Structures are given as structure tokens and as C-alpha cells.
Coordinates of C-alpha atoms and ligand atoms in Angstrom, one line a residue:
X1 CA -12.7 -177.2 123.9
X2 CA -16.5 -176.7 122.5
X3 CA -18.9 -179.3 123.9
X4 CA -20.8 -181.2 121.2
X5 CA -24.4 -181.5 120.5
X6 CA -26.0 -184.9 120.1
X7 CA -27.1 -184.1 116.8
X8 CA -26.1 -183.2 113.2
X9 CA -29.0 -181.9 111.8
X10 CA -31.8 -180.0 114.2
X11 CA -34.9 -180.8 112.0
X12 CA -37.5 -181.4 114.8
X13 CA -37.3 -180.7 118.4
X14 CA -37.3 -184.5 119.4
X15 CA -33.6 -184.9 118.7
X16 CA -32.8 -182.2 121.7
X17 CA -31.6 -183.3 125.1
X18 CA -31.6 -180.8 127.8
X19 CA -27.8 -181.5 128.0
X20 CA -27.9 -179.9 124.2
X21 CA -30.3 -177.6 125.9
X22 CA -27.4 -176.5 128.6
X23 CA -24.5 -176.3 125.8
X24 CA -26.3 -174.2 124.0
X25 CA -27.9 -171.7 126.9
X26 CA -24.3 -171.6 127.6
X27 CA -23.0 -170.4 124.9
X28 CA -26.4 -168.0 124.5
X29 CA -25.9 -166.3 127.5
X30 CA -22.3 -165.4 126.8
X31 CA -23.2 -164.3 123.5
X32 CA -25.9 -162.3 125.1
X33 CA -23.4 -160.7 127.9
X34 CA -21.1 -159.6 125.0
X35 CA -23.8 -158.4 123.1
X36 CA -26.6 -157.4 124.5
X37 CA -25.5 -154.9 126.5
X38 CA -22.8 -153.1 125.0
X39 CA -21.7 -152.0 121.4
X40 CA -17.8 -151.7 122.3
X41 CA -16.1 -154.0 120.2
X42 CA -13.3 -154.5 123.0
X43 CA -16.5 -155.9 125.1
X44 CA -16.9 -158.5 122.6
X45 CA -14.4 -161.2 122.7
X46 CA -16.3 -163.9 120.1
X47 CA -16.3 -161.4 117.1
X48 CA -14.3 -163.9 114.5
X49 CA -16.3 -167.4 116.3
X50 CA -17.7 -167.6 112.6
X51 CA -15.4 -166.4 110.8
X52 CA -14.5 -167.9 107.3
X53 CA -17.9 -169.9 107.0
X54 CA -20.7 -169.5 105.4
X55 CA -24.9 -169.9 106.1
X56 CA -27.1 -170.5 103.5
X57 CA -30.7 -169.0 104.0
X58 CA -33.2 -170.9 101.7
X59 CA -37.0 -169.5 102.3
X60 CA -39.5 -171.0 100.6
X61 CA -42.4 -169.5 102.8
X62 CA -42.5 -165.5 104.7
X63 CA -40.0 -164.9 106.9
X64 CA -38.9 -161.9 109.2
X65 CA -37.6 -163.0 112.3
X66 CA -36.2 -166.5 111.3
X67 CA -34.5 -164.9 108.7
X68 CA -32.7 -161.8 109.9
X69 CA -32.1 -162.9 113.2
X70 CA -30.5 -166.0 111.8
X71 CA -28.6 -163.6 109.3
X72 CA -28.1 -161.0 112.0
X73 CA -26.7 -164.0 114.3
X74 CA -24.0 -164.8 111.6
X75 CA -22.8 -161.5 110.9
X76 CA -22.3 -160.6 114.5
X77 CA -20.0 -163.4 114.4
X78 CA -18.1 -162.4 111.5
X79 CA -19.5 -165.3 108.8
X80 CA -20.9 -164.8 105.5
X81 CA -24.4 -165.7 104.1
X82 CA -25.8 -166.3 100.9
X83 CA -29.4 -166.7 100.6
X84 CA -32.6 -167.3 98.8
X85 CA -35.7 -165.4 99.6
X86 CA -37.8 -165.6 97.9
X87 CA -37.1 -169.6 97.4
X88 CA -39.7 -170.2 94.9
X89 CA -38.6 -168.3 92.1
X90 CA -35.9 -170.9 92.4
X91 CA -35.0 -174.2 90.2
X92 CA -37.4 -175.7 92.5
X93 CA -39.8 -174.0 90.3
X94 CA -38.7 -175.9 87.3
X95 CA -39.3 -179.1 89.4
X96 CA -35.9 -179.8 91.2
X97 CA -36.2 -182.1 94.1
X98 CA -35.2 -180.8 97.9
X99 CA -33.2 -183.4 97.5
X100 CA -31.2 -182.3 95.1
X101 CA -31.0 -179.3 96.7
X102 CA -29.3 -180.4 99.5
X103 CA -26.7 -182.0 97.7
X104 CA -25.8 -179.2 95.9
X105 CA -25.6 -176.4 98.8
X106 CA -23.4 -179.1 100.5
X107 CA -20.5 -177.3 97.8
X108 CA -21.9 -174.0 98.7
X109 CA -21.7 -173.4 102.2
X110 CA -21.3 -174.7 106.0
X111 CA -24.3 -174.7 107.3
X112 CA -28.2 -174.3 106.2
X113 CA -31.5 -172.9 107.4
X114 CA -34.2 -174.0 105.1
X115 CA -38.3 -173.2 105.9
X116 CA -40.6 -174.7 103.2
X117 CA -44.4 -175.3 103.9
X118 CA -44.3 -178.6 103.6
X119 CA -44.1 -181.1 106.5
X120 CA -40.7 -183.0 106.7
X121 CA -39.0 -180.9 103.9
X122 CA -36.1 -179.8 105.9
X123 CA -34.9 -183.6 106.1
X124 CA -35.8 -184.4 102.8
X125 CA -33.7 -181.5 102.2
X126 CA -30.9 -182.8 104.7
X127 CA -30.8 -186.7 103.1
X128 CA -27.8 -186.4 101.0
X129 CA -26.8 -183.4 102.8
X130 CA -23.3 -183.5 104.2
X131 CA -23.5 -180.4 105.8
X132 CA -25.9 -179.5 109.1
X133 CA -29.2 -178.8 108.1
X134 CA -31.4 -176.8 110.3
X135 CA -35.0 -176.3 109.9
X136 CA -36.5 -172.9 110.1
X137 CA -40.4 -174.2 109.8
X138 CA -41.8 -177.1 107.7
X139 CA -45.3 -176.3 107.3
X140 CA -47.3 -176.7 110.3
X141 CA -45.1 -179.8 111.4
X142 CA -42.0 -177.7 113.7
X143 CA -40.1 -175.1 114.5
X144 CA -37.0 -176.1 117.1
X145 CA -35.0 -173.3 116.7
X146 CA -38.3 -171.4 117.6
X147 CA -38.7 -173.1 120.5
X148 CA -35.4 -172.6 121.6
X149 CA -35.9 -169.3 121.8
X150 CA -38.9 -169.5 123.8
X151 CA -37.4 -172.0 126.5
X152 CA -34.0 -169.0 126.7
X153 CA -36.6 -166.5 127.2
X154 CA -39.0 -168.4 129.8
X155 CA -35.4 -169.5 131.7
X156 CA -34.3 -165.3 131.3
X157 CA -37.8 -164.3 132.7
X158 CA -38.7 -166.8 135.6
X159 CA -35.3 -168.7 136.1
X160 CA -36.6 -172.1 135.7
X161 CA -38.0 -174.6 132.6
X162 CA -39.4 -177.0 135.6
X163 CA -43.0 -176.5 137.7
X164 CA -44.5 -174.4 135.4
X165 CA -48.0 -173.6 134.3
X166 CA -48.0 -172.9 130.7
X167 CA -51.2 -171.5 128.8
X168 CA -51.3 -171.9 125.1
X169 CA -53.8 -169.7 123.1
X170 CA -55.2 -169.5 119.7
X171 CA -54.7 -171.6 116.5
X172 CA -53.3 -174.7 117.9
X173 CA -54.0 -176.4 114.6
X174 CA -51.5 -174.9 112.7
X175 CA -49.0 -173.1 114.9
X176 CA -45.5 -175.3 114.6
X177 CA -44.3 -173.1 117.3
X178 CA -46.5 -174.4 120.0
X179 CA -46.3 -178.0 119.2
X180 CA -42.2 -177.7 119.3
X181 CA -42.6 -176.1 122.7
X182 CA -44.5 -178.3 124.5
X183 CA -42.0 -181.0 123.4
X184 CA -39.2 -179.3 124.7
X185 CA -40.7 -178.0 127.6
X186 CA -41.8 -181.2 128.8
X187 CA -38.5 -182.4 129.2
X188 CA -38.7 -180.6 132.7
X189 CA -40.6 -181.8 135.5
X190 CA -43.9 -181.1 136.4
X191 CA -45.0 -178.5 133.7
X192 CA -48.5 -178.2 133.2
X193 CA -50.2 -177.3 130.1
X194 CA -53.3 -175.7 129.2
X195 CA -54.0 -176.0 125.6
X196 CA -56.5 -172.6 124.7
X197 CA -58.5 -172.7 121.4
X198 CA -61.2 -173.1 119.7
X199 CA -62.8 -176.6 119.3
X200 CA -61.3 -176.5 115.9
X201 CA -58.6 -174.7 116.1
X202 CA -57.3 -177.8 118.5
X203 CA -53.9 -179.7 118.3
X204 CA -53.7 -182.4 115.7
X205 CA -54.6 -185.6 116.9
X206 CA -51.3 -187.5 115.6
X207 CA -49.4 -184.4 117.4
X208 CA -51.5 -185.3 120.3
X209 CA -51.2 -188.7 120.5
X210 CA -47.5 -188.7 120.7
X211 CA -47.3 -186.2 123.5
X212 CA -49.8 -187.8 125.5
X213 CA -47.9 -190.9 124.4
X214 CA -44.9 -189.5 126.4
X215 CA -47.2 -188.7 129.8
X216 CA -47.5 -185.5 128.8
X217 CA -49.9 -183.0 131.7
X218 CA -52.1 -181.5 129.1
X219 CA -55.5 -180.3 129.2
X220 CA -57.8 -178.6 126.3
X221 CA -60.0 -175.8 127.3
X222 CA -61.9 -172.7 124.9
X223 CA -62.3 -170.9 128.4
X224 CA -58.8 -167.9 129.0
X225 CA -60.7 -166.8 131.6
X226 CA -61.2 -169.9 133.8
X227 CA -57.6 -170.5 133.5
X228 CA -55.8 -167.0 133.2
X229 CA -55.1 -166.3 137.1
X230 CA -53.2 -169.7 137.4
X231 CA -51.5 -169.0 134.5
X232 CA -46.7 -168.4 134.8
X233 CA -46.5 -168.6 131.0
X234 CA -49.1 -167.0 128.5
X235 CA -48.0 -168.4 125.2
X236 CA -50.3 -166.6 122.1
X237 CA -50.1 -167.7 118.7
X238 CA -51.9 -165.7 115.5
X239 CA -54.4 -167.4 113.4
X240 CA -52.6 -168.9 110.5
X241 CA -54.5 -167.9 107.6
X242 CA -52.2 -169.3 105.2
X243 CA -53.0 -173.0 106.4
X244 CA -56.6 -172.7 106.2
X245 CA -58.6 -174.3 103.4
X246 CA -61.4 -171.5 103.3
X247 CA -61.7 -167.9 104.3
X248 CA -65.1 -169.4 105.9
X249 CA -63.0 -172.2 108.2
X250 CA -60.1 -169.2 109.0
X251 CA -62.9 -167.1 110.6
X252 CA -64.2 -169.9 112.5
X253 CA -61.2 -169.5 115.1
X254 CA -59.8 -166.1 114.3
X255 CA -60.4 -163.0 116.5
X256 CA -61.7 -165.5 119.2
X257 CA -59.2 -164.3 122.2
X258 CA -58.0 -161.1 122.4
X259 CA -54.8 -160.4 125.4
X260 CA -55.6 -157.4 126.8
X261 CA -56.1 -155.2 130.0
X262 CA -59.0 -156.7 131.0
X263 CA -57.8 -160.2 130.8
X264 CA -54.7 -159.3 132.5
X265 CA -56.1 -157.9 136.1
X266 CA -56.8 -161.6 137.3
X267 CA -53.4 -162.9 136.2
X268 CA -50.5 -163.0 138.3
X269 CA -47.7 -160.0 138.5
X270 CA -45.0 -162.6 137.4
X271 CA -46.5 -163.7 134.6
X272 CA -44.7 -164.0 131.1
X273 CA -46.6 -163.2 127.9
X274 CA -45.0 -164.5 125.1
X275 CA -45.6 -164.8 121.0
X276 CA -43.7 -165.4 118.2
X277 CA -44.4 -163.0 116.5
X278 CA -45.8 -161.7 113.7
X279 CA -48.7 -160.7 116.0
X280 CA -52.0 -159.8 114.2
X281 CA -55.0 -159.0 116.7
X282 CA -54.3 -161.3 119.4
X283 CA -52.5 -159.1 121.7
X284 CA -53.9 -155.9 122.1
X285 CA -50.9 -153.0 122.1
X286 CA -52.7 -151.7 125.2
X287 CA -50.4 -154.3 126.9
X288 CA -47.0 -153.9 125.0
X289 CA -46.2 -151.6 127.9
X290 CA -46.9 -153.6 130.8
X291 CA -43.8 -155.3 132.2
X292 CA -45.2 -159.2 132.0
X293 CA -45.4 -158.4 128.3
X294 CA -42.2 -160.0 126.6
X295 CA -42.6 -161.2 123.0
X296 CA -39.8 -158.4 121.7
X297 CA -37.4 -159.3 124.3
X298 CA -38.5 -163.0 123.1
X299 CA -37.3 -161.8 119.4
X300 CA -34.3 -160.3 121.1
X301 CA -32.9 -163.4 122.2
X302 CA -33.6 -165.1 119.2
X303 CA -30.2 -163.5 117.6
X304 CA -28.1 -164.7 120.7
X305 CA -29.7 -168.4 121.0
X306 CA -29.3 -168.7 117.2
X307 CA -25.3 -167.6 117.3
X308 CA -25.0 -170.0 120.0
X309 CA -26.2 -172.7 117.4
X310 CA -24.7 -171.8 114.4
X311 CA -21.2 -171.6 116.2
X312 CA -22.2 -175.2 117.7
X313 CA -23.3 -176.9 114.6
X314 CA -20.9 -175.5 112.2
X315 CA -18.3 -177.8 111.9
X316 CA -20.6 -180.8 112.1
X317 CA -19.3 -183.3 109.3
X318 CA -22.7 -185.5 108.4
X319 CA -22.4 -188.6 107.1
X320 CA -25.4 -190.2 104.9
Ligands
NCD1 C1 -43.7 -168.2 113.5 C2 -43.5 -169.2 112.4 O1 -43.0 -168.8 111.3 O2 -43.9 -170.3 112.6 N1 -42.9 -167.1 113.4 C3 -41.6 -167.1 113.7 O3 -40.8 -167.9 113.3 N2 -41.1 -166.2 114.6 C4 -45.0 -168.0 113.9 C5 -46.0 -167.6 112.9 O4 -45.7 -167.4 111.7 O5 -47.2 -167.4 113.3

């Protein structure tokens, strides 16, 4: 019998418990086992989990690894997808409401990723939806599926989520995937985190104010190097251009910290360098060799975290 999830929709990373968090590591790592390792088809015992459904992908904004590791996710487990990528060159372009949307891909499918740029679109999008919605990015609001991914990949690398120092770098601003991480990481005990960026480039204040709100251990610094050798998690995040008002405000905070050898020979051997991804300049490739460097196998798990939660979330009936 499949454990249930507490929610219907993921649209922010708030709604996740870490008892949703275990369900779904469960299931991840078995999908991982069966996957990861081995291509034999007699190794891999969940082949038809999805079989018979259908994901929608609706991208209103870039996407690479949302995208195909979602889509990869479903086809490993034998579903269909339909999707929209380039989601602008849909009705919406005539004027048709998210809304709307929502209601209508309710007839079309099982289950639905949407990323749009603007905050809260995914549960506009999910308000007379009566299938699960999940959201893939709204603007610079969240990201939970993100972070999911990232809390798999810390618990893979260091085999804990608790007494950790995490170091955040870069445009803190704009980067959803940072401010959904420190929510769900600080469901653990006695994480610490070191917020890394340019005056500017800092955390919003209403995103501040409800994590500090919460008791939060957070501290804003522009320093890396103060803070690098005390450092278990190194989590980078690019510049996000797109988000800027002016090229003259972007280069303000871009190219300000740059991961590299240098950096590296004060922090600890266990550490975990994670990102994302896409990375621009803000990890030098000098490092993709070293062994604390794990932002591919971080895109790696993303396929097995995100067939845990399609396969979870798939028969969710929603009411509205
Ligand atoms: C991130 C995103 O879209 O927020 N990428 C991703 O989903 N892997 C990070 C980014 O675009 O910088």
C-alpha cells in the first residue's frame, strides 16, 4: 500500500513535512537502485508504476533540467507526456487566464508541471484544477521540486539533512532555488546558514522575514573566504540576468565570486559543492574534477526524486 503525501498540489516548499520528505526519499532511492546502476530491464521491477497516465509539461520560461528530467522521470516509468514548450506561443498569448488553463488540462492529463515567471502562477494555475499541480519555478518566488533534489543529494553525499553548515553564494535576490532550500532544510535541527552575496544581490526582505520569522540560524556575509573552511555544503547559484531591471544593476553582482582551486584549499575534504545548474561563470571547470564537486550527480538524482513524486502524486483527486 503507497503511503500518502499531505499534500495535493506541491506549489511551494512550505506544504512539505519531513514525513512527505521520507515517503518520498523512499521511494527515490528505490528508483535510484533500479536505475541508476544498471540498464537490465529484469533489474527494474517498477517499469509500468506510471503506466496509462499522462504528465503535462507547460513551460512558459527556459527550461533544461526541469523539463527533461521530469519527462525523462515519466518515461522511465512507462507514462505518457504531452507538453508545451515553448508556452508562450500558446492561447495564453491571446489572453487566456492560468486559470483557465488549469481547468482545461484537468481533461487532458493526470498530473501537471507548470514554470511561468510570475510569482504564485502555479496555484493560480492549480485553483480550479482537479488534477495535482506541481510547480516547476514561478518567477523568483520557488522551486520545491528543486529543492528536493538538493536535500536527496546532500542526504546521498553526507548522510544527514541535520547539523549542517550550509553556505549560499551568489544572486540571492532572484534565485528560487535557494530560498526553497533553506525552507526545507531548516526543518532539521541545528543547520546553520551563511547567506553569500553581494549587498544587493541579498535575500528579499518579505522572504527574510518569514524565515527569521520561523527561528531560522541565518547570517548575511559578502566575504567566501572568511566562511569557506567551515563550510559542509557550498550551495552556488548563477546571476539571474533575466530578473534584472538593467544590464547596469545585473553587473552590479555578477562575476563577484568565482569557485575555484584557490578557494577550495582552505575548505574541508568532505565538503559538497552543489548548483542547480545552468552554471555560467561561477564555478570554474578547474574544479568539475575534484571529488567534493557534485552538481551533475545533483542533476542526476533529479530524474529519480522526480519519479518518486510523480508516482506519489498521480492519483491525487483534488477537490476545489
Ligand atoms: C534553476 C531554476 O530554473 O530556477 N534551474 C533548475 O531548475 N535546475 C536555477 C537557475 O535557473 O538558475
Amino acid at each position: 500500500m503507497q503511503q500518502k503525501l499531505s499534500f495535493d498540489h506541491l506549489l511551494s516548499s512550505n506544504q512539505i513535512s519531513k514525513d512527505d520528505i521520507s515517503i518520498i526519499f523512499d521511494l527515490s532511492q528505490k528508483y535510484h537502485n533500479e536505475f541508476g546502476q544498471s540498464k537490465a530491464q529484469k533489474d527494474r521491477k517498477s517499469l509500468h508504476d506510471c503506466q496509462d497516465y499522462i504528465l503535462a509539461t507547460l513551460f512558459f520560461e527556459p527550461s533544461t533540467r526541469t523539463r527533461f528530467s521530469f519527462e525523462s522521470a515519466m518515461q522511465k516509468l512507462n507514462g505518457k507526456i504531452i507538453s508545451l514548450e515553448q508556452g508562450l506561443f500558446s492561447s495564453i498569448k491571446k489572453g487566456e487566464s492560468l486559470e483557465d488553463m488549469g481547468r482545461v488540462f484537468s481533461k487532458y492529463s493526470d498530473l501537471v508541471v507548470i514554470r511561468h515567471p510570475e510569482m504564485d502562477s502555479a496555484k493560480k494555475f492549480s485553483k480550479y484544477s482537479s488534477i495535482p499541480v506541481i510547480n516547476g519555478g514561478d518567477g523568483a518566488n520557488e522551486h520545491p521540486t528543486q529543492s528536493l533534489t538538493d536535500l536527496y543529494t546532500i542526504k546521498q553525499t553526507k548522510n544527514r539533512l541535520d547539523n549542517l553548515v550550509i553556505g549560499i553564494v551568489g544572486d540571492l535576490k532572484y534565485s528560487r532555488t535557494a530560498y526553497s532550500l533553506i525552507k526545507l532544510l531548516s526543518l532539521y535541527p541545528n543547520n546553520e546558514f551563511i547567506l553569500i552575496s553581494q549587498e544587493i544581490a541579498r535575500l528579499k526582505d518579505s522572504h527574510k522575514e518569514k524565515l527569521l520569522n520561523n527561528n531560522i540560524n541565518l547570517r548575511e556575509t559578502i566575504n567566501i573566504e572568511d566562511e569557506i573552511a567551515n563550510l559542509d555544503v557550498l550551495y552556488v547559484v548563477r546571476t539571474q540576468k533575466e530578473r534584472f531591471a538593467s544590464e547596469d544593476e545585473y553587473k552590479k553582482v555578477n562575476g563577484k565570486y568565482l569557485i575555484n582551486n584557490n578557494l577550495l584549499k582552505k575548505a574541508k575534504k568532505d565538503l559538497t559543492i552543489m548548483h542547480p545548474l545552468p552554471r555560467l561563470d561561477e564555478i570554474d571547470t578547474e574544479i568539475d574534477s575534484d571529488q567534493r564537486s557534485k552538481y551533475f550527480f545533483q542533476a542526476e538524482m533529479a530524474v529519480f526524486v522526480r519519479m518518486a513524486l510523480i508516482n506519489l502524486m498521480k492519483d491525487h483527486k483534488v477537490e476545489f
